[in-house]
GROMACS .gro file of C-alpha atoms in nm:
model
  305
    1UNK     CA    1  -1.967   1.316   1.533
    2UNK     CA    2  -1.867   1.199   1.882
    3UNK     CA    3  -1.509   1.122   1.984
    4UNK     CA    4  -1.548   0.745   1.952
    5UNK     CA    5  -1.682   0.780   1.598
    6UNK     CA    6  -1.397   1.016   1.514
    7UNK     CA    7  -1.144   0.769   1.647
    8UNK     CA    8  -1.308   0.492   1.448
    9UNK     CA    9  -1.288   0.704   1.134
   10UNK     CA   10  -0.924   0.772   1.217
   11UNK     CA   11  -0.848   0.400   1.233
   12UNK     CA   12  -1.029   0.337   0.906
   13UNK     CA   13  -0.838   0.619   0.742
   14UNK     CA   14  -0.508   0.477   0.863
   15UNK     CA   15  -0.579   0.129   0.737
   16UNK     CA   16  -0.718   0.231   0.399
   17UNK     CA   17  -0.455   0.493   0.330
   18UNK     CA   18  -0.166   0.279   0.447
   19UNK     CA   19  -0.268  -0.019   0.239
   20UNK     CA   20  -0.369   0.167  -0.077
   21UNK     CA   21  -0.165   0.486  -0.067
   22UNK     CA   22   0.170   0.312  -0.089
   23UNK     CA   23   0.260   0.036  -0.326
   24UNK     CA   24  -0.026  -0.188  -0.209
   25UNK     CA   25   0.030  -0.547  -0.099
   26UNK     CA   26   0.352  -0.710  -0.213
   27UNK     CA   27   0.570  -1.007  -0.138
   28UNK     CA   28   0.858  -0.960   0.105
   29UNK     CA   29   1.007  -1.290  -0.008
   30UNK     CA   30   1.327  -1.242  -0.206
   31UNK     CA   31   1.362  -1.383  -0.557
   32UNK     CA   32   1.594  -1.673  -0.492
   33UNK     CA   33   1.631  -1.793  -0.852
   34UNK     CA   34   1.827  -1.487  -0.961
   35UNK     CA   35   1.685  -1.474  -1.314
   36UNK     CA   36   1.914  -1.289  -1.552
   37UNK     CA   37   1.818  -0.975  -1.740
   38UNK     CA   38   1.809  -1.002  -2.117
   39UNK     CA   39   1.918  -0.650  -2.204
   40UNK     CA   40   1.741  -0.317  -2.190
   41UNK     CA   41   1.408  -0.429  -2.334
   42UNK     CA   42   1.179  -0.710  -2.232
   43UNK     CA   43   1.018  -0.774  -2.569
   44UNK     CA   44   1.199  -1.095  -2.661
   45UNK     CA   45   1.231  -1.271  -2.325
   46UNK     CA   46   0.990  -1.488  -2.132
   47UNK     CA   47   0.745  -1.311  -1.898
   48UNK     CA   48   0.912  -1.464  -1.591
   49UNK     CA   49   1.263  -1.357  -1.696
   50UNK     CA   50   1.140  -1.010  -1.791
   51UNK     CA   51   0.966  -0.960  -1.459
   52UNK     CA   52   1.268  -1.081  -1.262
   53UNK     CA   53   1.482  -0.826  -1.443
   54UNK     CA   54   1.223  -0.552  -1.384
   55UNK     CA   55   1.193  -0.639  -1.015
   56UNK     CA   56   1.567  -0.598  -0.963
   57UNK     CA   57   1.593  -0.277  -1.166
   58UNK     CA   58   1.299  -0.119  -0.987
   59UNK     CA   59   1.435  -0.219  -0.647
   60UNK     CA   60   1.774  -0.060  -0.726
   61UNK     CA   61   1.611   0.266  -0.840
   62UNK     CA   62   1.555   0.351  -0.470
   63UNK     CA   63   1.281   0.615  -0.513
   64UNK     CA   64   1.001   0.742  -0.737
   65UNK     CA   65   0.710   0.982  -0.762
   66UNK     CA   66   0.372   0.813  -0.722
   67UNK     CA   67   0.016   0.883  -0.840
   68UNK     CA   68  -0.267   0.644  -0.762
   69UNK     CA   69  -0.644   0.605  -0.766
   70UNK     CA   70  -0.833   0.345  -0.564
   71UNK     CA   71  -1.197   0.253  -0.519
   72UNK     CA   72  -1.368  -0.008  -0.301
   73UNK     CA   73  -1.739  -0.048  -0.376
   74UNK     CA   74  -1.946   0.219  -0.202
   75UNK     CA   75  -1.695   0.234   0.084
   76UNK     CA   76  -1.458   0.481  -0.072
   77UNK     CA   77  -1.273   0.620  -0.369
   78UNK     CA   78  -0.946   0.806  -0.323
   79UNK     CA   79  -0.640   0.951  -0.489
   80UNK     CA   80  -0.283   0.963  -0.361
   81UNK     CA   81   0.009   1.165  -0.492
   82UNK     CA   82   0.363   1.218  -0.367
   83UNK     CA   83   0.700   1.046  -0.355
   84UNK     CA   84   0.847   0.743  -0.180
   85UNK     CA   85   1.196   0.608  -0.122
   86UNK     CA   86   1.288   0.253  -0.022
   87UNK     CA   87   1.668   0.282  -0.007
   88UNK     CA   88   1.674   0.240   0.373
   89UNK     CA   89   1.327   0.133   0.478
   90UNK     CA   90   1.009   0.282   0.337
   91UNK     CA   91   0.993   0.662   0.367
   92UNK     CA   92   0.794   0.931   0.194
   93UNK     CA   93   0.502   1.169   0.180
   94UNK     CA   94   0.168   1.134   0.006
   95UNK     CA   95  -0.133   1.363  -0.016
   96UNK     CA   96  -0.443   1.145   0.009
   97UNK     CA   97  -0.784   1.275  -0.096
   98UNK     CA   98  -1.110   1.086  -0.051
   99UNK     CA   99  -1.329   1.161  -0.352
  100UNK     CA  100  -1.637   0.953  -0.277
  101UNK     CA  101  -1.808   0.689  -0.067
  102UNK     CA  102  -1.856   0.648   0.306
  103UNK     CA  103  -1.493   0.732   0.385
  104UNK     CA  104  -1.521   1.069   0.208
  105UNK     CA  105  -1.833   1.146   0.410
  106UNK     CA  106  -1.656   1.051   0.735
  107UNK     CA  107  -1.355   1.263   0.643
  108UNK     CA  108  -1.571   1.565   0.563
  109UNK     CA  109  -1.744   1.531   0.899
  110UNK     CA  110  -1.400   1.516   1.060
  111UNK     CA  111  -1.309   1.843   0.888
  112UNK     CA  112  -1.145   1.766   0.553
  113UNK     CA  113  -1.155   1.513   0.270
  114UNK     CA  114  -0.776   1.533   0.229
  115UNK     CA  115  -0.482   1.454   0.453
  116UNK     CA  116  -0.105   1.429   0.440
  117UNK     CA  117   0.035   1.082   0.498
  118UNK     CA  118   0.397   1.040   0.605
  119UNK     CA  119   0.577   0.705   0.604
  120UNK     CA  120   0.881   0.613   0.812
  121UNK     CA  121   1.035   0.267   0.863
  122UNK     CA  122   0.865   0.211   1.200
  123UNK     CA  123   0.543   0.411   1.176
  124UNK     CA  124   0.287   0.583   0.957
  125UNK     CA  125   0.167   0.937   1.035
  126UNK     CA  126  -0.158   1.105   0.930
  127UNK     CA  127  -0.209   1.482   0.945
  128UNK     CA  128  -0.572   1.549   1.032
  129UNK     CA  129  -0.793   1.857   1.027
  130UNK     CA  130  -0.831   2.117   1.303
  131UNK     CA  131  -1.177   1.975   1.382
  132UNK     CA  132  -1.037   1.624   1.424
  133UNK     CA  133  -0.753   1.753   1.639
  134UNK     CA  134  -0.999   1.924   1.871
  135UNK     CA  135  -1.236   1.626   1.897
  136UNK     CA  136  -0.998   1.332   1.922
  137UNK     CA  137  -0.637   1.441   1.911
  138UNK     CA  138  -0.617   1.657   2.222
  139UNK     CA  139  -0.546   1.953   1.995
  140UNK     CA  140  -0.273   1.766   1.807
  141UNK     CA  141  -0.294   1.731   1.430
  142UNK     CA  142  -0.069   1.434   1.360
  143UNK     CA  143  -0.164   1.078   1.455
  144UNK     CA  144   0.118   0.828   1.481
  145UNK     CA  145   0.028   0.470   1.390
  146UNK     CA  146   0.314   0.246   1.500
  147UNK     CA  147   0.329  -0.062   1.280
  148UNK     CA  148   0.370  -0.267   1.597
  149UNK     CA  149   0.047  -0.117   1.736
  150UNK     CA  150  -0.139  -0.194   1.415
  151UNK     CA  151  -0.010  -0.552   1.429
  152UNK     CA  152  -0.136  -0.594   1.785
  153UNK     CA  153  -0.470  -0.436   1.704
  154UNK     CA  154  -0.537  -0.645   1.396
  155UNK     CA  155  -0.417  -0.987   1.508
  156UNK     CA  156  -0.304  -1.204   1.217
  157UNK     CA  157  -0.418  -0.960   0.952
  158UNK     CA  158  -0.248  -0.679   1.144
  159UNK     CA  159   0.079  -0.872   1.150
  160UNK     CA  160   0.048  -0.930   0.778
  161UNK     CA  161  -0.028  -0.559   0.723
  162UNK     CA  162   0.278  -0.459   0.927
  163UNK     CA  163   0.493  -0.688   0.715
  164UNK     CA  164   0.351  -0.547   0.392
  165UNK     CA  165   0.382  -0.183   0.501
  166UNK     CA  166   0.746  -0.220   0.601
  167UNK     CA  167   0.829  -0.401   0.276
  168UNK     CA  168   0.589  -0.230   0.038
  169UNK     CA  169   0.780  -0.084  -0.257
  170UNK     CA  170   0.706  -0.069  -0.632
  171UNK     CA  171   0.915  -0.379  -0.705
  172UNK     CA  172   0.698  -0.576  -0.462
  173UNK     CA  173   0.413  -0.548  -0.712
  174UNK     CA  174   0.632  -0.731  -0.962
  175UNK     CA  175   0.714  -0.993  -0.698
  176UNK     CA  176   0.343  -1.025  -0.635
  177UNK     CA  177   0.291  -1.116  -0.998
  178UNK     CA  178   0.588  -1.354  -1.000
  179UNK     CA  179   0.446  -1.527  -0.691
  180UNK     CA  180   0.117  -1.588  -0.869
  181UNK     CA  181   0.260  -1.860  -1.090
  182UNK     CA  182   0.019  -1.738  -1.359
  183UNK     CA  183   0.187  -1.469  -1.570
  184UNK     CA  184   0.129  -1.383  -1.933
  185UNK     CA  185   0.245  -1.111  -2.168
  186UNK     CA  186  -0.052  -0.906  -2.283
  187UNK     CA  187   0.125  -0.686  -2.538
  188UNK     CA  188   0.316  -0.363  -2.595
  189UNK     CA  189   0.151  -0.033  -2.503
  190UNK     CA  190   0.230   0.337  -2.450
  191UNK     CA  191   0.201   0.472  -2.094
  192UNK     CA  192   0.262   0.845  -2.032
  193UNK     CA  193   0.439   0.863  -2.367
  194UNK     CA  194   0.675   0.573  -2.292
  195UNK     CA  195   0.689   0.236  -2.465
  196UNK     CA  196   0.602  -0.044  -2.223
  197UNK     CA  197   0.531  -0.415  -2.212
  198UNK     CA  198   0.213  -0.521  -2.032
  199UNK     CA  199   0.199  -0.837  -1.816
  200UNK     CA  200  -0.095  -0.983  -1.625
  201UNK     CA  201  -0.168  -1.260  -1.375
  202UNK     CA  202  -0.402  -1.382  -1.101
  203UNK     CA  203  -0.288  -1.413  -0.740
  204UNK     CA  204  -0.421  -1.644  -0.469
  205UNK     CA  205  -0.427  -1.397  -0.178
  206UNK     CA  206  -0.407  -1.649   0.107
  207UNK     CA  207  -0.142  -1.848  -0.075
  208UNK     CA  208   0.063  -1.533  -0.130
  209UNK     CA  209   0.054  -1.451   0.239
  210UNK     CA  210   0.197  -1.794   0.310
  211UNK     CA  211   0.479  -1.738   0.065
  212UNK     CA  212   0.561  -1.383   0.162
  213UNK     CA  213   0.516  -1.342   0.537
  214UNK     CA  214   0.688  -1.465   0.850
  215UNK     CA  215   0.358  -1.551   1.016
  216UNK     CA  216   0.318  -1.843   1.253
  217UNK     CA  217   0.084  -2.127   1.155
  218UNK     CA  218  -0.174  -1.991   1.399
  219UNK     CA  219  -0.152  -1.638   1.257
  220UNK     CA  220  -0.170  -1.771   0.902
  221UNK     CA  221  -0.481  -1.973   0.982
  222UNK     CA  222  -0.649  -1.668   1.136
  223UNK     CA  223  -0.547  -1.453   0.839
  224UNK     CA  224  -0.698  -1.697   0.590
  225UNK     CA  225  -1.021  -1.692   0.793
  226UNK     CA  226  -1.028  -1.311   0.793
  227UNK     CA  227  -0.955  -1.295   0.420
  228UNK     CA  228  -1.241  -1.536   0.358
  229UNK     CA  229  -1.473  -1.327   0.576
  230UNK     CA  230  -1.368  -1.018   0.380
  231UNK     CA  231  -1.471  -1.198   0.063
  232UNK     CA  232  -1.124  -1.181  -0.097
  233UNK     CA  233  -0.987  -1.498  -0.251
  234UNK     CA  234  -0.804  -1.392  -0.567
  235UNK     CA  235  -0.662  -1.073  -0.711
  236UNK     CA  236  -0.580  -0.977  -1.068
  237UNK     CA  237  -0.252  -0.787  -1.109
  238UNK     CA  238  -0.133  -0.606  -1.422
  239UNK     CA  239   0.204  -0.431  -1.461
  240UNK     CA  240   0.358  -0.221  -1.736
  241UNK     CA  241   0.740  -0.226  -1.768
  242UNK     CA  242   0.934   0.034  -1.969
  243UNK     CA  243   1.245  -0.019  -2.184
  244UNK     CA  244   1.470   0.051  -1.883
  245UNK     CA  245   1.317  -0.247  -1.700
  246UNK     CA  246   1.131  -0.016  -1.459
  247UNK     CA  247   0.773  -0.051  -1.343
  248UNK     CA  248   0.573   0.250  -1.465
  249UNK     CA  249   0.216   0.137  -1.401
  250UNK     CA  250   0.027  -0.129  -1.209
  251UNK     CA  251  -0.336  -0.217  -1.150
  252UNK     CA  252  -0.489  -0.451  -0.895
  253UNK     CA  253  -0.848  -0.575  -0.897
  254UNK     CA  254  -1.035  -0.796  -0.651
  255UNK     CA  255  -1.383  -0.862  -0.519
  256UNK     CA  256  -1.428  -0.785  -0.149
  257UNK     CA  257  -1.714  -0.795   0.099
  258UNK     CA  258  -1.738  -0.416   0.057
  259UNK     CA  259  -1.760  -0.442  -0.322
  260UNK     CA  260  -1.520  -0.445  -0.614
  261UNK     CA  261  -1.172  -0.307  -0.541
  262UNK     CA  262  -0.974  -0.140  -0.818
  263UNK     CA  263  -0.636   0.029  -0.772
  264UNK     CA  264  -0.414   0.194  -1.034
  265UNK     CA  265  -0.069   0.340  -0.960
  266UNK     CA  266   0.171   0.528  -1.188
  267UNK     CA  267   0.544   0.562  -1.109
  268UNK     CA  268   0.764   0.838  -1.257
  269UNK     CA  269   1.092   1.019  -1.187
  270UNK     CA  270   1.282   0.718  -1.054
  271UNK     CA  271   1.578   0.834  -0.843
  272UNK     CA  272   1.401   1.151  -0.728
  273UNK     CA  273   1.523   1.296  -0.397
  274UNK     CA  274   1.279   1.209  -0.118
  275UNK     CA  275   1.300   1.319   0.245
  276UNK     CA  276   1.066   1.237   0.532
  277UNK     CA  277   1.097   1.309   0.903
  278UNK     CA  278   0.874   1.244   1.200
  279UNK     CA  279   0.633   1.535   1.263
  280UNK     CA  280   0.691   1.762   1.567
  281UNK     CA  281   0.635   1.563   1.886
  282UNK     CA  282   0.435   1.850   2.033
  283UNK     CA  283   0.178   1.821   1.753
  284UNK     CA  284   0.164   1.439   1.743
  285UNK     CA  285  -0.079   1.202   1.918
  286UNK     CA  286   0.010   0.833   1.947
  287UNK     CA  287  -0.271   0.609   1.832
  288UNK     CA  288  -0.174   0.351   2.093
  289UNK     CA  289  -0.239   0.611   2.364
  290UNK     CA  290  -0.574   0.695   2.205
  291UNK     CA  291  -0.667   0.328   2.230
  292UNK     CA  292  -0.564   0.307   2.596
  293UNK     CA  293  -0.769   0.615   2.682
  294UNK     CA  294  -1.092   0.440   2.588
  295UNK     CA  295  -1.104   0.456   2.213
  296UNK     CA  296  -1.181   0.157   1.998
  297UNK     CA  297  -1.222  -0.207   2.083
  298UNK     CA  298  -0.974  -0.421   1.894
  299UNK     CA  299  -1.123  -0.656   1.643
  300UNK     CA  300  -0.942  -0.654   1.316
  301UNK     CA  301  -0.834  -0.396   1.067
  302UNK     CA  302  -1.150  -0.378   0.861
  303UNK     CA  303  -1.197  -0.043   0.697
  304UNK     CA  304  -1.569  -0.001   0.751
  305UNK     CA  305  -1.655   0.248   1.023
   0.00000   0.00000   0.00000
């Protein structure tokens, strides 16, 4: 695996892990209606009112432990486990393991199918293997992906990704469903031993971006074009809310140019203590510098290598 291929794999890893390891895409638009909660349970209120209450309760919880599984056609399947806090910008640590597909093969060639992902308000860090560090990191194990650099690299979709990463928290998944305008109560179910109420809806991806991002008209037009080229037009979102109005499970499903995408995330231990600091500077390589030194040509944030 030559250095350019390793760098390309590194970019793919950053994009896939950042978008699927955290709370996935969500709306950064605040709920302006201020729907009122109807008590501790959501059984006897409308789906919209119940979700508004759950969104606020989940937002106020500040932190949680996270477990997720994601697959995208033959491109990749992965798991992520760790903890995140959103009290003062998104922070946290996740262990991400690629379990199948082309991404797992690329990771194994780079030295390991697992990596540690660290999130801070202005950047995302990936801890790579010794082999990767020797081939592409100048001996350094951590790669820093500034959200600003990712935005510049990816154009309109990069700007959208930056917005989503900096605002991606569990409650955003509830906002995502509220923004769909198509919400229904599926029923009452047990998740990890807890009583929950299940809601479902379909989201127009391009329409959501318009509602939830501060993109210019030009960026929005380019984003819609890229989404169309990626083969994504709609997404099905399901959430499970417990009796404390907290999100405990979500699933997202969509068809993409790389195949069917399915993501499931479980949230537990709300209020857990979470700490995250930037890795040692002496063991960190800036992805922007890797680009300047003759790495990848910019051309979108597609995950295929």
